[in-house]
Each structure stands twice: as C-alpha cells, then as structure tokens.
XYZ file of C-alpha atoms in Angstrom:
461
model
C 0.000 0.000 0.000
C 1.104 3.325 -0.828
C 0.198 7.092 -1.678
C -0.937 10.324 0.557
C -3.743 8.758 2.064
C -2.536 5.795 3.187
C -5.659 4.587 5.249
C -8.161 4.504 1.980
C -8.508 1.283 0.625
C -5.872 0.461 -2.193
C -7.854 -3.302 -3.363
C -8.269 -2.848 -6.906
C -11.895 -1.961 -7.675
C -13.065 -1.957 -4.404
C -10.754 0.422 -3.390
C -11.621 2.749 -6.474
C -15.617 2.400 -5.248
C -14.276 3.304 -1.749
C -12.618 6.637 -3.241
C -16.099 7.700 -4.730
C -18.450 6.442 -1.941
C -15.561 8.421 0.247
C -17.016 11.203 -1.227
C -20.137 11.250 -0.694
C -19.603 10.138 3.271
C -17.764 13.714 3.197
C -20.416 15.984 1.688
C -23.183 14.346 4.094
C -20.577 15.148 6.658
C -20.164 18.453 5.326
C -23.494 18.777 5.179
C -24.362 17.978 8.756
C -21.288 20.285 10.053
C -23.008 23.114 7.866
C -26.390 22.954 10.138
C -24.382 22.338 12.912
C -24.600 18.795 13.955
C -21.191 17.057 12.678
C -22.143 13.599 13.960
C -20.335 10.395 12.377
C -23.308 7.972 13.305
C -26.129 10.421 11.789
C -23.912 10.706 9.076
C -23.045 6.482 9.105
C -27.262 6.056 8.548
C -27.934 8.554 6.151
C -24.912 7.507 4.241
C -26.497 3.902 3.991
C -29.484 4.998 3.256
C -27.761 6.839 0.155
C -25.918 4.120 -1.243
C -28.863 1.525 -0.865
C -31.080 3.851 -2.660
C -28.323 4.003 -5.175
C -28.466 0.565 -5.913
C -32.275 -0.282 -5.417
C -32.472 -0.872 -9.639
C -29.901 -3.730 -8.640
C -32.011 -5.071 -6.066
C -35.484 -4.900 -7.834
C -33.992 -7.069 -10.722
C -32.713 -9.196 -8.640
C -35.557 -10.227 -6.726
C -37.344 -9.903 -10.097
C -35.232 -12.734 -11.280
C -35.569 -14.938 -7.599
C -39.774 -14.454 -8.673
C -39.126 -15.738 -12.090
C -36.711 -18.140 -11.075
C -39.491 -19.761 -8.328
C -41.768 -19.896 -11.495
C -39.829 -21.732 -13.951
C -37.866 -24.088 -11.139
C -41.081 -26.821 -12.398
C -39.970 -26.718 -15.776
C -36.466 -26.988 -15.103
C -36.433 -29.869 -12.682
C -39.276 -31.757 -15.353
C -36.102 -31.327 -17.904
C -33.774 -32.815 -15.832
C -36.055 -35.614 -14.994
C -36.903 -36.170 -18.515
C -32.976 -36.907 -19.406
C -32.043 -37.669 -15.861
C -31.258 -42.386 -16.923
C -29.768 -40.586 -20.691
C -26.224 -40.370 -21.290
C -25.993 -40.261 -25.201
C -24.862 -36.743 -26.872
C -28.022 -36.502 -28.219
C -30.209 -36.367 -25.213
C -27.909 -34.176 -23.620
C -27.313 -31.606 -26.039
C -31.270 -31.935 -26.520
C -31.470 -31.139 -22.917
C -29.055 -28.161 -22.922
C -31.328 -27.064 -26.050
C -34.784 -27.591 -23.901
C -32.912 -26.150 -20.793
C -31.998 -22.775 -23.016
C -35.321 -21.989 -24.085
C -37.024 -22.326 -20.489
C -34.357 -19.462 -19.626
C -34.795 -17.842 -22.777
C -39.285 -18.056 -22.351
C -38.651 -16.190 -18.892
C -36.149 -13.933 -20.288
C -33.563 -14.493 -17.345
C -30.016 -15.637 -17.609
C -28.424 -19.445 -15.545
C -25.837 -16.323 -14.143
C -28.102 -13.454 -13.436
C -28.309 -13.875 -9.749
C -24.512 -14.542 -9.673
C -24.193 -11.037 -11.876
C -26.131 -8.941 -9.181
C -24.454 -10.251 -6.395
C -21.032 -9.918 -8.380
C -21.977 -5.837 -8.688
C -23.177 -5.621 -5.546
C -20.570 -7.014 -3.661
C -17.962 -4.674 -4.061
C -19.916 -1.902 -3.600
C -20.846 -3.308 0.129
C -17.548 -4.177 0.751
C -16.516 -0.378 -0.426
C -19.257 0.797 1.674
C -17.697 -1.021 4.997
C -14.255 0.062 4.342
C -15.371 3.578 4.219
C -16.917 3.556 7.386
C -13.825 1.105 9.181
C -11.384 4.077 7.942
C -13.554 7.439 8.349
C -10.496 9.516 9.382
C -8.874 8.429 5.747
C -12.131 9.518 3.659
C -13.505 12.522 5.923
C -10.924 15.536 5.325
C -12.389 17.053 8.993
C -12.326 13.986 10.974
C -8.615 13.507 9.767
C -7.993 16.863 10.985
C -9.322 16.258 14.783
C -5.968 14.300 15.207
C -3.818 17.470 14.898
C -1.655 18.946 16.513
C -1.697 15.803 18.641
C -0.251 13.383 16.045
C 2.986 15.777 14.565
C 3.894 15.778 18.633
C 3.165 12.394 19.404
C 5.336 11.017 16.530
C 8.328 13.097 18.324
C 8.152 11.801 21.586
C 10.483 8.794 21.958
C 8.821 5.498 22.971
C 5.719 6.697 21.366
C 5.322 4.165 18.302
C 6.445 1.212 20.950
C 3.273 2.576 23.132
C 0.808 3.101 20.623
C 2.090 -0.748 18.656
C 0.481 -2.463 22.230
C -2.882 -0.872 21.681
C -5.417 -3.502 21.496
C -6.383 -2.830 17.617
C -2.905 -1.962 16.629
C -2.094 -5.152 15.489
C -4.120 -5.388 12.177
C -1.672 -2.096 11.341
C 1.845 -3.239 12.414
C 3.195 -3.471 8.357
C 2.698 0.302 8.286
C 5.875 0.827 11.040
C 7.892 -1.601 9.176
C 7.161 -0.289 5.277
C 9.548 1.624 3.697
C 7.908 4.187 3.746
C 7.830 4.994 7.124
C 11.236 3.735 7.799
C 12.678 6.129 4.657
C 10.780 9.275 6.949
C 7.723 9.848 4.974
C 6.316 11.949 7.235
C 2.640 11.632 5.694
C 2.791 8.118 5.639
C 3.919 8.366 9.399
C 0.921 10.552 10.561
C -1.189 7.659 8.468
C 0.070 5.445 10.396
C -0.091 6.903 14.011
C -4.062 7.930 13.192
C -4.879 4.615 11.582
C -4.334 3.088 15.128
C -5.670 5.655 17.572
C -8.330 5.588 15.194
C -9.481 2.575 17.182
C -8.148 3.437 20.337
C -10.864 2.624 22.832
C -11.341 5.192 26.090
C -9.474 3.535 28.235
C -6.538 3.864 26.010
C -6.428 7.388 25.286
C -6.533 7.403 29.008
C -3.361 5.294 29.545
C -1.881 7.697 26.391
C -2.335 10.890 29.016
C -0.782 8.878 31.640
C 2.146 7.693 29.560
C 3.034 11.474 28.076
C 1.645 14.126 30.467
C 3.248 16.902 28.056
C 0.364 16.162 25.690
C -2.621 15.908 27.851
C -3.714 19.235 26.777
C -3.672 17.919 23.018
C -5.022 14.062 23.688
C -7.997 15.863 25.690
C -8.463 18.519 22.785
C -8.358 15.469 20.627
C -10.662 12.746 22.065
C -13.033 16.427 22.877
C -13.423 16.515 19.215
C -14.102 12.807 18.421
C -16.820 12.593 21.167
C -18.975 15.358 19.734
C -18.309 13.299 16.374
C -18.628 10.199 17.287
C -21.719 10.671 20.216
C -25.037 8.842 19.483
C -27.301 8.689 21.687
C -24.905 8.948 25.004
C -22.573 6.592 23.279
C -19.151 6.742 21.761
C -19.346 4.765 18.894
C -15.666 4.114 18.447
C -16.074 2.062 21.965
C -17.412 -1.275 21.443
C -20.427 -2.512 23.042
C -18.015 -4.959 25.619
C -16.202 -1.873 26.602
C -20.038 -0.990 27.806
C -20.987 -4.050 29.417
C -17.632 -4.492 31.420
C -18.427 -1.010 32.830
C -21.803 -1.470 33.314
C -21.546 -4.730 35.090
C -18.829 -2.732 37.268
C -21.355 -0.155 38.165
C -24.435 -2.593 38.862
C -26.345 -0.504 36.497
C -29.311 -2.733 34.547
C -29.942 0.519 32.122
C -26.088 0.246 30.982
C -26.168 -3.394 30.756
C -29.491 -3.280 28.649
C -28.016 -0.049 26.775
C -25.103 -2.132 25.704
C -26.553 -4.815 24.540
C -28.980 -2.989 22.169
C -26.287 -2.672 18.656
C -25.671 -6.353 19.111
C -29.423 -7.710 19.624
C -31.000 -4.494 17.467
C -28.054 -6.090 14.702
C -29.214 -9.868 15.146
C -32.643 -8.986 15.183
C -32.711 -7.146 12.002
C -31.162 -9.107 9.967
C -33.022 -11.896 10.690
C -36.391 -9.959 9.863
C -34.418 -8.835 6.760
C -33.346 -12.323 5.681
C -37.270 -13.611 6.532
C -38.208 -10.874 3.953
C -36.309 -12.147 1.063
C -38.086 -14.398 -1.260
C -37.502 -17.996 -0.469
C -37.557 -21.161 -3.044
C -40.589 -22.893 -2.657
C -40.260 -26.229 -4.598
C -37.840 -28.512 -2.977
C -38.388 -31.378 -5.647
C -35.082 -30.727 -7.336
C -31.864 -33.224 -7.319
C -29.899 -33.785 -4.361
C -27.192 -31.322 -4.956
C -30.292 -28.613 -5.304
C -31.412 -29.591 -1.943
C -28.004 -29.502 -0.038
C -27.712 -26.305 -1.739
C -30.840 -25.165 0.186
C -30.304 -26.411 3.455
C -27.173 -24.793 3.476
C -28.484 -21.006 2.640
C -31.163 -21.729 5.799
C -28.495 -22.929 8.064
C -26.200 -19.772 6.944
C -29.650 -17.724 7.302
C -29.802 -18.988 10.707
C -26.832 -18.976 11.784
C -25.243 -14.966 10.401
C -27.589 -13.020 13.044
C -25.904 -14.813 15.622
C -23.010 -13.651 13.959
C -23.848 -10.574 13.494
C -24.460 -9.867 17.404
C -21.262 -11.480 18.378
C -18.985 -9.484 16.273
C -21.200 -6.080 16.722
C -20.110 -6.997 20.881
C -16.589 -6.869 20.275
C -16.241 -4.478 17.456
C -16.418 -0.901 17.527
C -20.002 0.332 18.076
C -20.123 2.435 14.699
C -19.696 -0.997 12.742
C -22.596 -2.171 14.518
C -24.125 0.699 13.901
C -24.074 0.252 10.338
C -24.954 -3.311 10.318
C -28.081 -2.006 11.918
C -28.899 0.783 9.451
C -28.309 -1.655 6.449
C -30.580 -4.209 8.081
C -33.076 -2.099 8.389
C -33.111 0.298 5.046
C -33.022 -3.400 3.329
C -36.041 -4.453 5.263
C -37.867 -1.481 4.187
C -36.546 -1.866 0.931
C -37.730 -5.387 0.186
C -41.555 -4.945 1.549
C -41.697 -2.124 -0.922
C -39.628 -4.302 -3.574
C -42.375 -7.139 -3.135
C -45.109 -5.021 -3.273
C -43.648 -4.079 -6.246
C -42.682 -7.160 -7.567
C -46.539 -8.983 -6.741
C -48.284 -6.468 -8.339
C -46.123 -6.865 -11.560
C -47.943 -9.577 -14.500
C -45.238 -12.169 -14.847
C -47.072 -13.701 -17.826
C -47.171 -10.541 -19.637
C -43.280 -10.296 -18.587
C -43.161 -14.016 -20.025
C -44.705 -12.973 -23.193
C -42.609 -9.649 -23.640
C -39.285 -11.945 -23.174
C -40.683 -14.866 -25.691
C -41.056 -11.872 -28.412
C -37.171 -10.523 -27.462
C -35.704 -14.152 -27.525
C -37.626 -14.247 -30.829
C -35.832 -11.357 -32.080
C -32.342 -12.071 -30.922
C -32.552 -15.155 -32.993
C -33.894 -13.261 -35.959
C -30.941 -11.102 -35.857
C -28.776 -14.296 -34.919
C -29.390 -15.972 -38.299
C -29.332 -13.139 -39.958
C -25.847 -12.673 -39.189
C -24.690 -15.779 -39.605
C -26.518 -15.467 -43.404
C -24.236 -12.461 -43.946
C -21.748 -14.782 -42.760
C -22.389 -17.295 -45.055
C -22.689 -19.778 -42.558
C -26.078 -21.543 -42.552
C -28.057 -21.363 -39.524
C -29.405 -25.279 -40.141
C -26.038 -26.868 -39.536
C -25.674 -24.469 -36.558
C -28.495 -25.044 -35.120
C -29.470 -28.631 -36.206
C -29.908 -29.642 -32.212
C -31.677 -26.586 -31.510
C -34.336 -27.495 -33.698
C -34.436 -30.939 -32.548
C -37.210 -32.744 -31.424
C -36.793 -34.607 -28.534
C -39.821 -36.882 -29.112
C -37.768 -38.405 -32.223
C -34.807 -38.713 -30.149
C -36.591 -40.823 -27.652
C -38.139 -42.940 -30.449
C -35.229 -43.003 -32.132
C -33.524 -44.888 -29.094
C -36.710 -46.957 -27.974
C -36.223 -48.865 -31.720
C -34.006 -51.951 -31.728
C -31.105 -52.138 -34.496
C -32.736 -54.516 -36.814
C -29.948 -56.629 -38.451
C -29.033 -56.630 -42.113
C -30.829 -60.071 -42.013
C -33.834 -58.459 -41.102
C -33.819 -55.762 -43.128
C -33.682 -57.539 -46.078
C -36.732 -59.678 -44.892
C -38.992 -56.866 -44.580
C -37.583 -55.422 -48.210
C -40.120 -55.870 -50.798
C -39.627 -58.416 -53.187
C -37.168 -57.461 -56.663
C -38.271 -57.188 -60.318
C -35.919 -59.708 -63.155
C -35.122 -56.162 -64.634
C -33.692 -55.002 -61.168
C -32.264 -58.038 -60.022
C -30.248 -58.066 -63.312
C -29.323 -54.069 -62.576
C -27.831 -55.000 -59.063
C -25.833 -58.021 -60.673
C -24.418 -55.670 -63.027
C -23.271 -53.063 -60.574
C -21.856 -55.459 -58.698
C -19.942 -56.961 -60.877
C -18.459 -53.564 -62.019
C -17.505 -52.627 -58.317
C -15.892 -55.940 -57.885
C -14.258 -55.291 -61.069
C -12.695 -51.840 -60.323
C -11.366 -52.620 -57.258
C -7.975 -53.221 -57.464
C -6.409 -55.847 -56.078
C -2.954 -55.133 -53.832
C -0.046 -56.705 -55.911
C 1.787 -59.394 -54.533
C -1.370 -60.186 -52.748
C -3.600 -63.995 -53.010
C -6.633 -62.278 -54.251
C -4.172 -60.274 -56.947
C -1.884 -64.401 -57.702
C -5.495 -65.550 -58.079
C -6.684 -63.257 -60.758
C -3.547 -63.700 -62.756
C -4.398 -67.865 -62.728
C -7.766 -66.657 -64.226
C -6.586 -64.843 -66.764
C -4.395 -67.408 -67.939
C -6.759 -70.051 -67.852
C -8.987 -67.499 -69.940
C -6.542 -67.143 -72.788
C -5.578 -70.471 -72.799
C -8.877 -72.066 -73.013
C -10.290 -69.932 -75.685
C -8.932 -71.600 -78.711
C -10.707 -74.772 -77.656
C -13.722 -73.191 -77.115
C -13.660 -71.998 -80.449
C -12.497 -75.007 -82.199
C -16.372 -76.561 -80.135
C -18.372 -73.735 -81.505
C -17.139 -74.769 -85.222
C -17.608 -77.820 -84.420
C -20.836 -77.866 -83.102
C-alpha cells in the first residue's frame, strides 16, 4: 500500500468504489457540520441509506429474477427428470437445447443472480471500508488528530506505546514499510491515526498517563471525536463490551441493557431482513439442489448470531451500520415485493418470448451475412426430442432383417444390381503381390488359354 492517504482502501476496484463512496460520506458530513450537527453515526445512517437507494435498480432485478426463477424451477427440474437415466450426446445436447429456451421463455439468464451479487458485492464491501477508515475519507475527521499526532510522533517510545494498543495489530506493516522507515512523514501521521483511530477510552486514558506533556492535546483530541462520534450517550468508536464491562462494574441494569442494544437491534434485524427475502418454494429438485438449500437456511440462521457477536466486540459504529443496512433493506424489500406482486409475470413471459424471438432473428441473420447456414448451426436446436426418444426406444434390426422386410425385386432389377456389382468388384484393385491379386492372374491365364478350344467346339458344333 502506498500514496498520501494511506488509510483509503488500495484493493483494486473496491478500493476505487471506496474513493467515490468516500465522497459522498464527506459531503453528508459536510453537510451535517453546515447545520451544525457534525455527527459520524447520523452521518453512518444517512450515508447507507444513500448508497442503498443508489443501488435499489440492482435489487429490484434481482428479486425480479428470484420471482421468475421460483416460477420456472417446475420446468427446469421436469427437464432434468426427462434426461435424468440418458447419457448419449443426443439427449444431452437436446437437454441443454430444452434447458436454453425455459431461460430464454422467462427472459432471465443461468448467471443473473450470480451477476447482481457480483456488482453488488464490491460496492458493500466499499461501503464497509469507508466507514472502518472514516479519518482516511472525511478531510475534517482527519484533521481532529492534529496537533496531537505531529507531537506524538516526536516523543520517543511513542510508536512502541501506541504498537500495544489492542487494535494496533491489524496495522503493524505500516511501522515496518519503507515508507515509514525512509521518513515519509505523511505516511507516518497515516500510520499513528490509523491506530488511535481505534483506540478505545481507556486507552487514550493510559496515552495521558504515559506522556503528560500532551494531555492538553489528547484531551483537545478525544473532545473533538466525542462530539463526532456521540449517538445517543454513546461513543461509537467504543465497542459494546467496553459498555458491558463497565456497566456490570457499576451494577447498572440501564447500561447493561443499553449495551446490549447494537448487538441484539443487529441480530434482530437481519433476521427480519433475511425472513423478507423471497424464499424457493419447490424442494423437488436433485440432491445437490437440496443440499444447496439447506445450506443457505443454516447460513440464514446462523449470520444473526453472527452478526451480534462481532457487533459486541467491534467498535459500536460498525454495529451501527450493520443495523442501518438491516433495516433500510427491510424497508426496501416490503416495498420491492409489493412491487414485484403487483407486476404480470405472464405478460413479462410474453414480452421476453417476443425478445428471444428477435435475438434469434438477428442471430441468423448474421450468420446469413456470414455465409454460414443457420441449419447446420443449429441442427440440435431445432431438434425434437420426441424423435430422439423414439429413435432410441427402436431396436437395431440386423441386415438379415432388413432384407426380410424389403419388398420383393423385379428380373429387370435383379439383373441391374448383378451388373453393378460386378463392375464394383471389377474396379477394385487388387494389392499386388497379394492372393486375391496371384489368383486373378491364374484366371486370366486359364482365360486365354482355353479360348482356342472353345472356339475349335463352336465350329464344331
């Protein structure tokens, strides 16, 4: 990793997403500040909000496509019964053919699910780095750890101190890089706010003790990140734990119950969410269909629990967002499936019969400019799989048997067949030196020999 800002996300593409959803975390930031409440977790919801809304055309096609998919499942798994005891090439590539043109009648694509996800992904991913690393997208936030961080990197046994901080490890390759070693003094500030970053209370507390020359910085410092960071009464760059441990110190219930509310608020949600998404409901397919779906309801099951435990340990502005997502999906699938139910799918059907229609229209008539022809192209496209089946239901009749069921010859073509055969045999060659080739030249001799006897009979005669 390298470059000014070395705390934004350098992953190819999803570091590139993180630059521009960077910039938009900073003008709702710069928005809040401008009305006067700079707040990181008002900014953390509204943000989600944003980007979800952003990519709500993603979402409605692809629950569009988990609709159509639950509709044309039958069809598929009747295919796949059809050919299921068939091994020849001809029943499979009739089956790949059949298997097409159920996709093709619904208009969707065997990868279209896997192409949502594969946009979406990155995005998310983008979206959680931006929020893990606010200090490296947020110009202002950055700015809250000055003067503190140009003194702190002066005072000798300072990196040591900071390097046992709890969340320091996941940073330690930024105090041996080159970089930093070489004196790049941006790269050094990088990495001194990339760890106090996550510094929890306690240890911004232990930083005061450790260099009492800079309490009056560290306190102007961690002033500034609690008015950002506050929601609701809590610090979201403390994690829920931090909470609990103190709460269960005090005796206090309220504490105890306040703590726990980003973890269980986290579980909760996405478990509504994930009850919300459409589910497959025909579980007649093949065995690999149905491990396939007993392992998305054990993962469904088994991420809010997730979810909770790492929104406990983590720091509460992670959770925070978990929550927000949760939630802004929620709301965005009822109104998706509202959406969705009130749409005709067998007008949709009809409309992507007519397009499939046309894109082979404009197939063949490219491969006609081509001058390929579209017959030998598609000859098991335009197979019928009823004379496949018959085709392999008949016995091989023997050449026996064939001849049996022949109709009987005319003299005339009797005497035609003779004749051809006796050309054929004629122009085939025989391979010198071989018997068939010694034989012929014993007939021919014979032949010559015998004719002047033959003729001397005729006379005779």
């Amino acid at each position: 990793m390298s470059g000014i800002l070395l705390t934004q996300d350098s992953t190819p593409v999803i570091g590139w997403i993180a630059v521009i959803l960077g910039q938009i975390m900073e003008w709702i930031f710069d928005l809040l500040n401008l009305i006067g409440i700079p707040n990181i977790g008002l900014a953390i919801i509204i943000f989600t909000i944003v980007v979800y809304m952003l990519m709500l055309p993603l979402t409605i096609r692809q629950q569009k496509f988990s609709k159509l998919s639950n509709k044309m499942n039958p069809e598929l798994q009747a295919i796949q019964k059809k050919y299921k005891d068939r091994k020849d090439n001809d029943s499979m590539m009739a089956m790949q053919n059949e298997t097409q043109a159920v996709y093709a009648k619904y208009g969707v694509s065997p990868m279209g699910s896997c192409v949502q996800l594969l946009i979406q992904l990155p995005i998310l991913y983008a979206l959680y780095r931006v929020i893990y690393a606010i200090p490296a997208y947020i110009s202002q936030v950055r700015d809250a750890f000055f003067p503190l961080v140009d003194k702190l990197i002066n005072m000798e046994g300072s990196e040591e101190f900071i390097r046992g901080f709890q969340n320091a490890a996941m940073y330690a390759n930024r105090f041996t890089n080159e970089q930093y070693t070489s004196g790049n003094v941006t790269y050094i500030q990088n990495a001194f706010i990339d760890v106090l970053n996550k510094a929890s209370t306690p240890e911004w507390a232990s930083l005061a003790e450790k260099f009492p020359s800079l309490a009056a910085d560290i306190q102007n410092t961690t002033s500034k990140l609690a008015e950002y960071n506050n929601f609701l009464g809590m610090n979201i760059g403390d994690s829920p734990s931090y909470y609990f441990s103190n709460a269960v110190a005090q005796g206090s219930i309220l504490l105890i119950i306040a703590a726990l509310a980003i973890p269980v608020l986290s579980a909760v949600t996405q478990w509504i969410n994930v009850k919300l998404m459409p589910q497959a409901t025909d579980t007649s397919g093949n065995d690999q269909q149905n491990s396939m779906m007993a392992s998305m309801k054990m993962m469904n099951t088994i991420m809010p629990i997730f979810s909770a435990v790492f929104c406990f340990s983590l720091p509460a502005g992670v959770g925070l967002y978990w929550v927000a997502s949760s939630v802004v999906r929620s709301i965005q699938q009822v109104a998706v499936n509202k959406h969705i139910d009130r749409m005709d799918l067998d007008q949709i059907i009809e409309k992507n019969k007519d397009k499939a229609k046309e894109k082979m229209e404009k197939r063949i008539k490219r491969m006609e400019k081509a001058g390929i022809d579209p017959k030998t192209i598609n000859q098991y496209a335009n197979m019928n799989t009823r004379n496949v089946q018959t085709q392999q239901q008949k016995p091989k009749r023997s050449i026996s048997q064939k001849a049996a069921s022949a109709p009987p010859l005319t003299q005339e073509e009797k005497e035609e067949a003779v004749r051809k055969s006796t050309e054929m045999y004629n122009k085939k060659a025989p391979k010198p030196g071989s018997i068939t080739a010694k034989a012929n030249m014993v007939r021919i001799y014979n032949e010559n020999n015998n004719k002047p006897e033959k003729k001397k009979k005729s006379d005779q005669k």
